[in-house]
mmCIF file with all atom_site columns, C-alpha atoms in Angstrom:
data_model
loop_
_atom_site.group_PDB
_atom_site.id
_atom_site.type_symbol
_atom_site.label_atom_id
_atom_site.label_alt_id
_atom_site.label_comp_id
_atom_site.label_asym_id
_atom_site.label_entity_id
_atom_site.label_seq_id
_atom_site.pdbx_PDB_ins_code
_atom_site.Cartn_x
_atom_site.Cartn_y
_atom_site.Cartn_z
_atom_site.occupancy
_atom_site.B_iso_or_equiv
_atom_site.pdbx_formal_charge
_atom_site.auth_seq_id
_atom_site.auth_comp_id
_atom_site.auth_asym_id
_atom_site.auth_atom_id
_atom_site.pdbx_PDB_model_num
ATOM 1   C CA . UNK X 1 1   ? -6.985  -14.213 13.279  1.00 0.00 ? 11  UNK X CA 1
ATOM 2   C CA . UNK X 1 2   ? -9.124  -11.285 13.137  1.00 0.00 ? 12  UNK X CA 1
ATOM 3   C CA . UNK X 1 3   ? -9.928  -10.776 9.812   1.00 0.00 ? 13  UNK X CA 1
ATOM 4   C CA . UNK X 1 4   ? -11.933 -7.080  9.876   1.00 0.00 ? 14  UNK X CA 1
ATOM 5   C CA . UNK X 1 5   ? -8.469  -6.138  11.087  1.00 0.00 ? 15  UNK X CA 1
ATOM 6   C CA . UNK X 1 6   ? -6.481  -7.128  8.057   1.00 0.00 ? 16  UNK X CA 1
ATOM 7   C CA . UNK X 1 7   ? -8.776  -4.979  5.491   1.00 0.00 ? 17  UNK X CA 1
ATOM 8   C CA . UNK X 1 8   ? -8.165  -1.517  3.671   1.00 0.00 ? 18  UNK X CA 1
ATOM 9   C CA . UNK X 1 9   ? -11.941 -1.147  2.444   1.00 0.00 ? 19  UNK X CA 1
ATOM 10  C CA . UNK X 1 10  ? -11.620 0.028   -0.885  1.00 0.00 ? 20  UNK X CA 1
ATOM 11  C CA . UNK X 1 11  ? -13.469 2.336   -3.579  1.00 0.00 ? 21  UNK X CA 1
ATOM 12  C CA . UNK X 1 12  ? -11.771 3.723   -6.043  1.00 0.00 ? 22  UNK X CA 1
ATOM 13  C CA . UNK X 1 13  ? -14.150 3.840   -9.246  1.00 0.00 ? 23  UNK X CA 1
ATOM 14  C CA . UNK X 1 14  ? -14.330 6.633   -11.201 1.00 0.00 ? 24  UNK X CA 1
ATOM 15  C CA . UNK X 1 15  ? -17.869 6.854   -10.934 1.00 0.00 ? 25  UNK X CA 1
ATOM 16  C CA . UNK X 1 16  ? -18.306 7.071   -6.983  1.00 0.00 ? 26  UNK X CA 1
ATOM 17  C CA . UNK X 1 17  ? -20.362 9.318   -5.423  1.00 0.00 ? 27  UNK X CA 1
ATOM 18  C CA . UNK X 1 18  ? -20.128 11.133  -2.094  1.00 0.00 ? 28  UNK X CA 1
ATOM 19  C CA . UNK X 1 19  ? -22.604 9.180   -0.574  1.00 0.00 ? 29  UNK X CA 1
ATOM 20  C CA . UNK X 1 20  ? -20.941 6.158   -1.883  1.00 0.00 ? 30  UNK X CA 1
ATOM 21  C CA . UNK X 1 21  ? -17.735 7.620   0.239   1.00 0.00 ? 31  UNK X CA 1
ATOM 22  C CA . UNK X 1 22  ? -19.931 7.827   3.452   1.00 0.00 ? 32  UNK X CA 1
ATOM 23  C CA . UNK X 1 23  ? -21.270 4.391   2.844   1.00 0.00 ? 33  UNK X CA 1
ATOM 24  C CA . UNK X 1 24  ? -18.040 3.143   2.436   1.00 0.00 ? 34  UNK X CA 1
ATOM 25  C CA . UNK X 1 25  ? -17.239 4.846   5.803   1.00 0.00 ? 35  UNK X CA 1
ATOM 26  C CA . UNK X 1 26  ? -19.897 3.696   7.292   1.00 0.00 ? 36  UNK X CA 1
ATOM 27  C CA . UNK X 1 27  ? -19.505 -0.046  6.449   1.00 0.00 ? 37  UNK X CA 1
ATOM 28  C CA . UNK X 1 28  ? -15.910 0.445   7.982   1.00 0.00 ? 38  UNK X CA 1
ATOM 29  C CA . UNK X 1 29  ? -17.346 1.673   10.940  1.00 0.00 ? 39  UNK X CA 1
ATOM 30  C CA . UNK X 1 30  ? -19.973 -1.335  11.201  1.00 0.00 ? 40  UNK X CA 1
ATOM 31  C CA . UNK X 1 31  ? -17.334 -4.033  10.705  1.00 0.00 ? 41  UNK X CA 1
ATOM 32  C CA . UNK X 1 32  ? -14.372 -2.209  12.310  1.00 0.00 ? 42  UNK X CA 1
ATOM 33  C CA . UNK X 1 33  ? -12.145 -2.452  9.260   1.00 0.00 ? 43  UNK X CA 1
ATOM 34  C CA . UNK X 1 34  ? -8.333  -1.510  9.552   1.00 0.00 ? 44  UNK X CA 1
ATOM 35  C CA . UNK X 1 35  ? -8.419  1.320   7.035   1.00 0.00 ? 45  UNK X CA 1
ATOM 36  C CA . UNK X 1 36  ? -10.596 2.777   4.346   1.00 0.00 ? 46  UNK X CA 1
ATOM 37  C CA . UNK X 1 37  ? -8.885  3.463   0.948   1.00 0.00 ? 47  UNK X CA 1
ATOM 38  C CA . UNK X 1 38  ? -10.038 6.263   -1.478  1.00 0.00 ? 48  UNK X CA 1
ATOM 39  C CA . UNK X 1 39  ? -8.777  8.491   -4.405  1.00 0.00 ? 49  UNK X CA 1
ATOM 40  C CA . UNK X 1 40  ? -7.011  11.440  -3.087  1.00 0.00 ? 50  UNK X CA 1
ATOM 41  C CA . UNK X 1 41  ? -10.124 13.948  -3.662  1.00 0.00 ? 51  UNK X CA 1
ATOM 42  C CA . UNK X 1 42  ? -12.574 12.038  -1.111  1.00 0.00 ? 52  UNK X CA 1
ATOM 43  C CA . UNK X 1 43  ? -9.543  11.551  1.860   1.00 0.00 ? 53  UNK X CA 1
ATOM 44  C CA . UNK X 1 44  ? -10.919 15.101  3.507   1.00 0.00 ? 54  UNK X CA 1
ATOM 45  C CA . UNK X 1 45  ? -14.262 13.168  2.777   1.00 0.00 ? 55  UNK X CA 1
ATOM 46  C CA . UNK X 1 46  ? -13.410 10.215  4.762   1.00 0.00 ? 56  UNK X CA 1
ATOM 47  C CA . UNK X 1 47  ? -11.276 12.202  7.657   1.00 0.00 ? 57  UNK X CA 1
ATOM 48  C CA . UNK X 1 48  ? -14.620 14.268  8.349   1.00 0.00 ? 58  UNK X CA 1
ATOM 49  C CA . UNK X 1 49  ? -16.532 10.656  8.529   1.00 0.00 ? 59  UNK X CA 1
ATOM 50  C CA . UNK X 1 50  ? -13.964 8.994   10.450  1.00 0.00 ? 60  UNK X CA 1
ATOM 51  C CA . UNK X 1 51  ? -13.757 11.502  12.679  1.00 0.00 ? 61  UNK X CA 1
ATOM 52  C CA . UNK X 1 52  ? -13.027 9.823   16.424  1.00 0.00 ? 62  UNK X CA 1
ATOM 53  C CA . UNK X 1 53  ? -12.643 6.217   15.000  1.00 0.00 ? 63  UNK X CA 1
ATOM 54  C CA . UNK X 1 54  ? -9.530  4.933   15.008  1.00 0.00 ? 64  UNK X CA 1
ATOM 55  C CA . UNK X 1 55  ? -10.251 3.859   11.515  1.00 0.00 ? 65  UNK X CA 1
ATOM 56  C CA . UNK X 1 56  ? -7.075  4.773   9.518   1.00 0.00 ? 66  UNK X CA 1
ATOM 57  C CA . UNK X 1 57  ? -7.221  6.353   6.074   1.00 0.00 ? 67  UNK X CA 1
ATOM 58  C CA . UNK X 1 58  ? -5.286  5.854   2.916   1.00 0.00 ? 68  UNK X CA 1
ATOM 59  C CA . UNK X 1 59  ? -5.022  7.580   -0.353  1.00 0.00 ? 69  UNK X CA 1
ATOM 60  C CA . UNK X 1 60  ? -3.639  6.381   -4.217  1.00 0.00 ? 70  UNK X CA 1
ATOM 61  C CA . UNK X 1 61  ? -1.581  8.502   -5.428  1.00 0.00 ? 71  UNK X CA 1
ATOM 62  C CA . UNK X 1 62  ? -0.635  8.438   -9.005  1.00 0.00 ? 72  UNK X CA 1
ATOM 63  C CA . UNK X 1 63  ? -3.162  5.879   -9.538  1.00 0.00 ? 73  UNK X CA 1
ATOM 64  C CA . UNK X 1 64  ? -3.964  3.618   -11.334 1.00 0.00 ? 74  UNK X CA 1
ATOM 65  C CA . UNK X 1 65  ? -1.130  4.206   -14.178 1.00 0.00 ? 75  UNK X CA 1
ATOM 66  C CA . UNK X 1 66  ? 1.549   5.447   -11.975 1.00 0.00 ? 76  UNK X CA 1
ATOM 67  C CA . UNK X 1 67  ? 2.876   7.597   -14.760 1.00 0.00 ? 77  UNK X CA 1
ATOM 68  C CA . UNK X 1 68  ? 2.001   10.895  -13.105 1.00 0.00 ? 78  UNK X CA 1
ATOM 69  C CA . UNK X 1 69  ? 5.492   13.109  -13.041 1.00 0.00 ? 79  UNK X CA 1
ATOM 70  C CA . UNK X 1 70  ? 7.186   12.732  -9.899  1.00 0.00 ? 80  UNK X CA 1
ATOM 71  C CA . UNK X 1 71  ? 6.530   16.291  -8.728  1.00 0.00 ? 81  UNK X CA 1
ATOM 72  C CA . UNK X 1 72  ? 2.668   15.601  -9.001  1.00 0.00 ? 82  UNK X CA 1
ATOM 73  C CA . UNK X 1 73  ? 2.856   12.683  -6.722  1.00 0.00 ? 83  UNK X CA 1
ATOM 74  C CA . UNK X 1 74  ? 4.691   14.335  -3.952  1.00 0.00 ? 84  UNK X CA 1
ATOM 75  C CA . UNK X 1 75  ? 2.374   16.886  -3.800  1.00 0.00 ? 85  UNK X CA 1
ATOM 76  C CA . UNK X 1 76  ? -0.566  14.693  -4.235  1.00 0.00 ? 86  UNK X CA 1
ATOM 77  C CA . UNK X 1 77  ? 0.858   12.486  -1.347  1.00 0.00 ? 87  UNK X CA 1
ATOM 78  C CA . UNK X 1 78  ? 1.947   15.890  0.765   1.00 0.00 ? 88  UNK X CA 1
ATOM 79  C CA . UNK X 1 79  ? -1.926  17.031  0.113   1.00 0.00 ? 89  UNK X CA 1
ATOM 80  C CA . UNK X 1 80  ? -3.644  13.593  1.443   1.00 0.00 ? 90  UNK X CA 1
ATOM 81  C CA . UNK X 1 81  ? -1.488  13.330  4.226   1.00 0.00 ? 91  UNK X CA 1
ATOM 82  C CA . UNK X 1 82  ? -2.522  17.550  5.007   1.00 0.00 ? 92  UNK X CA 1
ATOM 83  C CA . UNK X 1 83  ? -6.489  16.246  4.346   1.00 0.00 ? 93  UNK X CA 1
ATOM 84  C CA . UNK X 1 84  ? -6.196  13.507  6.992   1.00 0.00 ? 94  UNK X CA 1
ATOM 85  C CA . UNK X 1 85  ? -4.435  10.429  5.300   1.00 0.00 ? 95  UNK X CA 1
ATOM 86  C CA . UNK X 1 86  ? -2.748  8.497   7.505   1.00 0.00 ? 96  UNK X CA 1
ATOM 87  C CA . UNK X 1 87  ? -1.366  5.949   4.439   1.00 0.00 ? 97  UNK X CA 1
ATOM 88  C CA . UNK X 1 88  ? -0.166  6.804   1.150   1.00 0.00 ? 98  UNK X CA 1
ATOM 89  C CA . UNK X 1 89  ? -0.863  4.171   -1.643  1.00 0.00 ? 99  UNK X CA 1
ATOM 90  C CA . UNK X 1 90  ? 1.706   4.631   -4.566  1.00 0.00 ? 100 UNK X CA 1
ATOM 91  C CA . UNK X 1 91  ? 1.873   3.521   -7.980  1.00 0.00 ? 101 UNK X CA 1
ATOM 92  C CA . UNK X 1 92  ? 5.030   3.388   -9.264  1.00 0.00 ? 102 UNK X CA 1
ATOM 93  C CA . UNK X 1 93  ? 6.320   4.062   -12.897 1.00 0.00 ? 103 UNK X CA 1
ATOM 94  C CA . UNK X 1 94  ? 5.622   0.846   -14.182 1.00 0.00 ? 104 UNK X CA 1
ATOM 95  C CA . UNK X 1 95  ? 7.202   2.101   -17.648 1.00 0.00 ? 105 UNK X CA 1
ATOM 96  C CA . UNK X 1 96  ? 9.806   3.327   -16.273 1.00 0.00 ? 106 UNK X CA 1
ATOM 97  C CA . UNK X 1 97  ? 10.737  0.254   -14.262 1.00 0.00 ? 107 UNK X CA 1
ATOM 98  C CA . UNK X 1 98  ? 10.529  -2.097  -17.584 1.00 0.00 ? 108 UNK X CA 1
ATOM 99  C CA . UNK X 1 99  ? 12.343  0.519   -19.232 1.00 0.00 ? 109 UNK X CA 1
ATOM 100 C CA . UNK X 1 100 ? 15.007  -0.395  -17.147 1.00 0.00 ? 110 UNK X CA 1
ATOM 101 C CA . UNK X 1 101 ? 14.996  3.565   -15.450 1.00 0.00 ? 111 UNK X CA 1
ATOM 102 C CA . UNK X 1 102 ? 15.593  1.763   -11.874 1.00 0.00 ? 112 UNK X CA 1
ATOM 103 C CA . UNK X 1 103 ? 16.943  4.799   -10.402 1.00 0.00 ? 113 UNK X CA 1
ATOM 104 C CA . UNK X 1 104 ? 14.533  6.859   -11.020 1.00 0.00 ? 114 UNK X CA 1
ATOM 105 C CA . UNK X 1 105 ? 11.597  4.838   -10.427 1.00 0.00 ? 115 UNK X CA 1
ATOM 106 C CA . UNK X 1 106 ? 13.900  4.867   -6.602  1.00 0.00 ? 116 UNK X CA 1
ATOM 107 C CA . UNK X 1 107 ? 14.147  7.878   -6.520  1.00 0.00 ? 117 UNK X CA 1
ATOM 108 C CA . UNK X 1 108 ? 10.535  8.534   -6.514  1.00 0.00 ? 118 UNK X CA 1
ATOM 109 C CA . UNK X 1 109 ? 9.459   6.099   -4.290  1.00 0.00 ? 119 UNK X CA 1
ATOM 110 C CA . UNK X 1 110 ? 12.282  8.186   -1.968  1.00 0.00 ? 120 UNK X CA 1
ATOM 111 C CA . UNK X 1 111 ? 10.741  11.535  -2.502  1.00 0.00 ? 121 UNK X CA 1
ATOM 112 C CA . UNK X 1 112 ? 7.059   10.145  -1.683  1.00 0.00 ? 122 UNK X CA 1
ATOM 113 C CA . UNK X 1 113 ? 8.757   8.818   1.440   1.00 0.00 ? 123 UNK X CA 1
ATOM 114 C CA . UNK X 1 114 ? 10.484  11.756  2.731   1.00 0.00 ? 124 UNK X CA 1
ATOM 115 C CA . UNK X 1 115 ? 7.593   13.992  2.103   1.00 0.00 ? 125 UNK X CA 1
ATOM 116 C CA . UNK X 1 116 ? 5.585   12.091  4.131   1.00 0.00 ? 126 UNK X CA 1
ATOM 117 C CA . UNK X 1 117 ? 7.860   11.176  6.929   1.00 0.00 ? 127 UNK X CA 1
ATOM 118 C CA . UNK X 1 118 ? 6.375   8.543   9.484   1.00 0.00 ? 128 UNK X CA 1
ATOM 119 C CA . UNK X 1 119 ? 3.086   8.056   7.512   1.00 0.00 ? 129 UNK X CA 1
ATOM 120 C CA . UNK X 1 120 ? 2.484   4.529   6.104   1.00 0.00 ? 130 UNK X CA 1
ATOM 121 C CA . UNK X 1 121 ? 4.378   4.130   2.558   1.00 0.00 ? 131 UNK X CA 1
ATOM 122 C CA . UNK X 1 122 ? 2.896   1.454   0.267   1.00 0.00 ? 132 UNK X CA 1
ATOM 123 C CA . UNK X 1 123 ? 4.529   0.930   -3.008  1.00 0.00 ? 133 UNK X CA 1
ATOM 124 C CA . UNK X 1 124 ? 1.823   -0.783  -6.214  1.00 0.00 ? 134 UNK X CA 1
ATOM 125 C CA . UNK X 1 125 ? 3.684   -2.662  -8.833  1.00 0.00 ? 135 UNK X CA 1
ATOM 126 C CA . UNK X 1 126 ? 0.742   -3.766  -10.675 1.00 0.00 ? 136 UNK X CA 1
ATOM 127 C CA . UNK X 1 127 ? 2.597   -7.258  -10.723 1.00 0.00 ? 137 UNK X CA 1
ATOM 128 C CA . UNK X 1 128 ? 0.199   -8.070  -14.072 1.00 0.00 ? 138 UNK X CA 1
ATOM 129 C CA . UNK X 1 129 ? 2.042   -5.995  -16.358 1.00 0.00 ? 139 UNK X CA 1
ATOM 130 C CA . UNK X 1 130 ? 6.069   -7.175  -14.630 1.00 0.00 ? 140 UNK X CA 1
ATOM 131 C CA . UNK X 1 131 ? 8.155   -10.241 -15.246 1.00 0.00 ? 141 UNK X CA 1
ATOM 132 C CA . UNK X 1 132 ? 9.100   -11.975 -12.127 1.00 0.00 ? 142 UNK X CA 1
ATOM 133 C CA . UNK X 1 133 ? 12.387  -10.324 -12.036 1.00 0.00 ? 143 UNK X CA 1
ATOM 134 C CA . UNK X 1 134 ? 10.611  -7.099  -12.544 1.00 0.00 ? 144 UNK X CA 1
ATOM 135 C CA . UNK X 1 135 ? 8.748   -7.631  -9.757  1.00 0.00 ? 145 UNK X CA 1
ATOM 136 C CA . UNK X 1 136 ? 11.905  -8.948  -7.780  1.00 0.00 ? 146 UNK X CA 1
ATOM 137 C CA . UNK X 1 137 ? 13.829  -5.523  -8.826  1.00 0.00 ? 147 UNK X CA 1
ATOM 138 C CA . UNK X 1 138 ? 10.726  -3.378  -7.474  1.00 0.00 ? 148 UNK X CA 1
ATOM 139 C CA . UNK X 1 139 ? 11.004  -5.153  -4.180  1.00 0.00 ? 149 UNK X CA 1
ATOM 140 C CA . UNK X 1 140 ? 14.599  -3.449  -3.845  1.00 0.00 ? 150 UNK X CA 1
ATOM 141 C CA . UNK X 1 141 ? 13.845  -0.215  -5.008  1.00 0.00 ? 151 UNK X CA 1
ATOM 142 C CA . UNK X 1 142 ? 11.020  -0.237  -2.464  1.00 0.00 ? 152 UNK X CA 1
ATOM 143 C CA . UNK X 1 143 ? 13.590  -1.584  0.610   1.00 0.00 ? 153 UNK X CA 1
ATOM 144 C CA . UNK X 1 144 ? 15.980  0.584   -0.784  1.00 0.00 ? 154 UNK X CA 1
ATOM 145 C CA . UNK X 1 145 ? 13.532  3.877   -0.754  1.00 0.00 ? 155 UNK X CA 1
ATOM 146 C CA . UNK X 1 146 ? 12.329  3.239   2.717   1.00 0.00 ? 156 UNK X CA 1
ATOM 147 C CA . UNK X 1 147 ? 8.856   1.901   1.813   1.00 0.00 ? 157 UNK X CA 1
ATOM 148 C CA . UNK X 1 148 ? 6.598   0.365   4.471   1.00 0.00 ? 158 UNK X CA 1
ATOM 149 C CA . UNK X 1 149 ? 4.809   -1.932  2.249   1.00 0.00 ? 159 UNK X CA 1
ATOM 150 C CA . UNK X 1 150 ? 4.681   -3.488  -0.984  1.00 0.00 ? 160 UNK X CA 1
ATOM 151 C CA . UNK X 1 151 ? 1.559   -3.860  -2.510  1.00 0.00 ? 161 UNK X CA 1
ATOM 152 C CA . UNK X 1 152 ? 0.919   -6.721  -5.651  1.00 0.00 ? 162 UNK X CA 1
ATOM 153 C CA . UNK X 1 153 ? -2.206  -4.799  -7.835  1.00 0.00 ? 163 UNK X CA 1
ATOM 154 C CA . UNK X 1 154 ? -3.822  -1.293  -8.566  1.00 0.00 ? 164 UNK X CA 1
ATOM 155 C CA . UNK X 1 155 ? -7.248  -3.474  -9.310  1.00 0.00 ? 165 UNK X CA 1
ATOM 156 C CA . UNK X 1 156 ? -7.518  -1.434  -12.906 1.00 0.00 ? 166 UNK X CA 1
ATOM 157 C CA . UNK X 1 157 ? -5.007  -3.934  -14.554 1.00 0.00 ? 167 UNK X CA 1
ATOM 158 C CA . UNK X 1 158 ? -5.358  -7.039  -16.368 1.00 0.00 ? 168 UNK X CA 1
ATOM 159 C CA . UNK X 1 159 ? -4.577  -9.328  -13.204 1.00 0.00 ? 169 UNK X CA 1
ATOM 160 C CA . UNK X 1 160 ? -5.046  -8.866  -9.794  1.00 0.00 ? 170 UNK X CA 1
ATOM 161 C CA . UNK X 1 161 ? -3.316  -10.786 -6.333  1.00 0.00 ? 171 UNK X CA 1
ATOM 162 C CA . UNK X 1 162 ? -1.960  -14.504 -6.756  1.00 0.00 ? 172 UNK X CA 1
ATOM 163 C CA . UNK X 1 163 ? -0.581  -16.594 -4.718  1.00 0.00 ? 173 UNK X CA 1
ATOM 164 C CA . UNK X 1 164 ? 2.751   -17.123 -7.062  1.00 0.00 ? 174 UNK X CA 1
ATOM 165 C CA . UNK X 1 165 ? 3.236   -13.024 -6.516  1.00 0.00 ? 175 UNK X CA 1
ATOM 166 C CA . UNK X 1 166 ? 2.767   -13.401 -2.809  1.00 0.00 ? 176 UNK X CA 1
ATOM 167 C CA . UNK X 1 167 ? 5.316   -16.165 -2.519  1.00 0.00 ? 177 UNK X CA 1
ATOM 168 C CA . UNK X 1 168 ? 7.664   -14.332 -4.577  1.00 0.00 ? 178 UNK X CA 1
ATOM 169 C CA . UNK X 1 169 ? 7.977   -10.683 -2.429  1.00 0.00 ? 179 UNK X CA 1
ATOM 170 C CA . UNK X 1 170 ? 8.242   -12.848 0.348   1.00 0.00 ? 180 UNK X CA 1
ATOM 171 C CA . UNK X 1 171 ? 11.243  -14.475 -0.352  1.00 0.00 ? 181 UNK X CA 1
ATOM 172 C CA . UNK X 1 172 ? 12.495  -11.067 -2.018  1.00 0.00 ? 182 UNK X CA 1
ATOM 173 C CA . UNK X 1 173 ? 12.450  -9.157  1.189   1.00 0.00 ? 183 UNK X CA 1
ATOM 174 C CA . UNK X 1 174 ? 13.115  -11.917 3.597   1.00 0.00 ? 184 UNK X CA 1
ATOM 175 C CA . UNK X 1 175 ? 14.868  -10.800 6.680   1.00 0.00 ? 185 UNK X CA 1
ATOM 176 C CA . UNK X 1 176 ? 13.580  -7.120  5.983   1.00 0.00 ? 186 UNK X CA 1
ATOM 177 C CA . UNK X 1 177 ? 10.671  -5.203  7.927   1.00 0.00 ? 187 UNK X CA 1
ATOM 178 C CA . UNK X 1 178 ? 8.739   -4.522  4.642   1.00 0.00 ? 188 UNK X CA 1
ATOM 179 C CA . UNK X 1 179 ? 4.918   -5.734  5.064   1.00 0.00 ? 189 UNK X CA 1
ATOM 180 C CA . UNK X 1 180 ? 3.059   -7.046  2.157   1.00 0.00 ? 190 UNK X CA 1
ATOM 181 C CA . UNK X 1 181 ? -0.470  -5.955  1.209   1.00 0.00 ? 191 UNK X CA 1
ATOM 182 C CA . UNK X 1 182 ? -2.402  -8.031  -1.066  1.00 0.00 ? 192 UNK X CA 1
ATOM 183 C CA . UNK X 1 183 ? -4.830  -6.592  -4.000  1.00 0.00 ? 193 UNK X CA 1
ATOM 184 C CA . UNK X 1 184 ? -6.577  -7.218  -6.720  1.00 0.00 ? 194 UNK X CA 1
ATOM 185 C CA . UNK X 1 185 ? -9.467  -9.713  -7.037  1.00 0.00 ? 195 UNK X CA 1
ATOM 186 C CA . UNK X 1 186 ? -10.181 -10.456 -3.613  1.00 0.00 ? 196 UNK X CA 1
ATOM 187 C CA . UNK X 1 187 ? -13.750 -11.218 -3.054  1.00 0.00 ? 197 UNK X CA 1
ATOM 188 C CA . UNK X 1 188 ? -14.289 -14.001 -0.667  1.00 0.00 ? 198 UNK X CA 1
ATOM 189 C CA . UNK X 1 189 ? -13.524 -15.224 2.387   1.00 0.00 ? 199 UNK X CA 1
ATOM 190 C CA . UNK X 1 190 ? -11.961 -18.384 1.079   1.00 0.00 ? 200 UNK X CA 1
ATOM 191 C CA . UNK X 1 191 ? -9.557  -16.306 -0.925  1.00 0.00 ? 201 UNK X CA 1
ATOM 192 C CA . UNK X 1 192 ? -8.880  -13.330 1.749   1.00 0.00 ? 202 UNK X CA 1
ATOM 193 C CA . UNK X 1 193 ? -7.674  -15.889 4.113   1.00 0.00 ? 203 UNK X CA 1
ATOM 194 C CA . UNK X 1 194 ? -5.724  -17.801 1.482   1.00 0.00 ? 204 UNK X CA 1
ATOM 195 C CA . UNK X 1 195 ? -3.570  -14.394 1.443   1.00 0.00 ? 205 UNK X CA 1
ATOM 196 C CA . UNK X 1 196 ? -3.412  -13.879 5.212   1.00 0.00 ? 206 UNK X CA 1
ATOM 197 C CA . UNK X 1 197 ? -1.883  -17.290 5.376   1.00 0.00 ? 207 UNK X CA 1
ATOM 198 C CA . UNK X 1 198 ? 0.389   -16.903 3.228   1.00 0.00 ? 208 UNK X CA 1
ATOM 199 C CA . UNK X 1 199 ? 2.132   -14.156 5.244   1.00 0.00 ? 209 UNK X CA 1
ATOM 200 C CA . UNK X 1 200 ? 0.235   -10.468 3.999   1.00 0.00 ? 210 UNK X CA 1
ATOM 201 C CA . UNK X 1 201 ? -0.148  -8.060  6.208   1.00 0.00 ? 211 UNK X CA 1
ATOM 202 C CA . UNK X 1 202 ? -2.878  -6.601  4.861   1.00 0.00 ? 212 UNK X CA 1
ATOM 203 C CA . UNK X 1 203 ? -6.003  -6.963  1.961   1.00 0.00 ? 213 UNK X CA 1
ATOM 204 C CA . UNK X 1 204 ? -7.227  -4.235  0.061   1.00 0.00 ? 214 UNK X CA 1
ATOM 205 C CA . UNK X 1 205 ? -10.571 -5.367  -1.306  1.00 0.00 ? 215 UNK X CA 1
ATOM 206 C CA . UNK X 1 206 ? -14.213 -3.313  -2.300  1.00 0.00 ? 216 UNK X CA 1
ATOM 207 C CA . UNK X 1 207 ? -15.932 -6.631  -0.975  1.00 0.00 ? 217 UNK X CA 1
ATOM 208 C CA . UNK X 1 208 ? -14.748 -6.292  2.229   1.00 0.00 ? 218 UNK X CA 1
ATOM 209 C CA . UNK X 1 209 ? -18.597 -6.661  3.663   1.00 0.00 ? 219 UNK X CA 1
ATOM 210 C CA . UNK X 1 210 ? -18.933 -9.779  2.279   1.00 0.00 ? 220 UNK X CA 1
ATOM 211 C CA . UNK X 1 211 ? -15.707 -11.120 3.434   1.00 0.00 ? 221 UNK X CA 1
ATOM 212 C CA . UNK X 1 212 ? -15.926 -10.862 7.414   1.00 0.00 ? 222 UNK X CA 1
ATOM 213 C CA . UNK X 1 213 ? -19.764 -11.485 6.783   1.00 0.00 ? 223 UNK X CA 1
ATOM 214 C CA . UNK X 1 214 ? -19.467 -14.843 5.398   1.00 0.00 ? 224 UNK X CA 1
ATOM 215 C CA . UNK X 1 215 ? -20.033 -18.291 6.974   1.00 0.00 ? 225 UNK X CA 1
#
């Protein structure tokens, strides 16, 4: 296992600063992460740092509430992916989806998809705020919408990754080609690999440093 390989390196607080962007950049550089993740203003940012690394960038969109109108996260995703993004992080209407709106919260997921063709699709269900058949019923609407990845935590909610969560989108999209990033409270190397065994795909953490630096 290679573990700098398994991390989206992540800032996403309001109060970041351009340098903290090129630091961030910089550390993902240094350790060879898989990805650096950043709000959609800072992706033309990263692209300019990143240039000739094969460092891939992603972008929230609709973050952290996902309850952004559809419209606005289509374009948001159609600008990131224009700025340099190679991934688009999406939150999806998490009122919508307890509200029962499945469709709709589909057919958004769909739009994001198709605007951004062959660029990496991760869905956020912010698994805190969900039952477990909520979270069960956003793993279809993701397969169904032609997501790449499902993703368990914006960060910014009351809860982030557990193991429970992990076990559960497993099962839910057994047999599929859906990948499974974990987020949300991951801070250590103990805990990071936890995840990895489990069967993620991929960890979205701000302490990525301290992870793959660890004894």
């Amino acid at each position: 296992m290679v573990l700098n390989t398994f991390i989206d390196h992540t800032l996403l607080k309001a109060n970041a600063t351009v340098d903290h962007i090129k630091q961030l950049c910089a550390e993902a550089k240094e350790h060879h992460f898989y990805a650096v993740c950043v709000n959609s203003y800072y992706v033309a940012l990263a692209e300019s740092e990143l240039m000739k690394t094969d460092i891939k960038i992603a972008a929230v969109v609709g973050f952290p509430l996902g309850a952004t109108i559809a419209k606005a996260k289509v374009y948001e995703a159609k600008q990131c992916i224009k700025d340099g993004a190679h991934e688009i992080d999406l939150v999806l209407n998490i009122g919508l989806l307890k509200s029962g709106y499945h469709k709709i919260v589909e057919e958004e997921i769909k739009a994001v998809k198709k605007e951004i063709g062959e660029h990496i699709l991760k869905v956020i269900f912010e698994n805190c705020y969900l039952t477990d058949e909520e979270k069960r019923i956003a793993c279809q609407l993701s397969l169904n919408a032609g997501a790449d990845f499902i993703k368990t935590s914006t960060g910014f909610g009351t809860g982030g990754a557990t193991p429970e969560d992990i076990v559960l989108m497993k099962n839910e999209v057994h047999g599929s080609t859906i990948k499974i990033k974990a987020s949300g409270g991951i801070r250590d190397l103990k805990t990071a690999t936890q995840y990895i065994e489990l069967g993620v795909d991929r960890i979205g953490t701000s302490a990525g440093v301290t992870i793959v630096t660890s004894k």
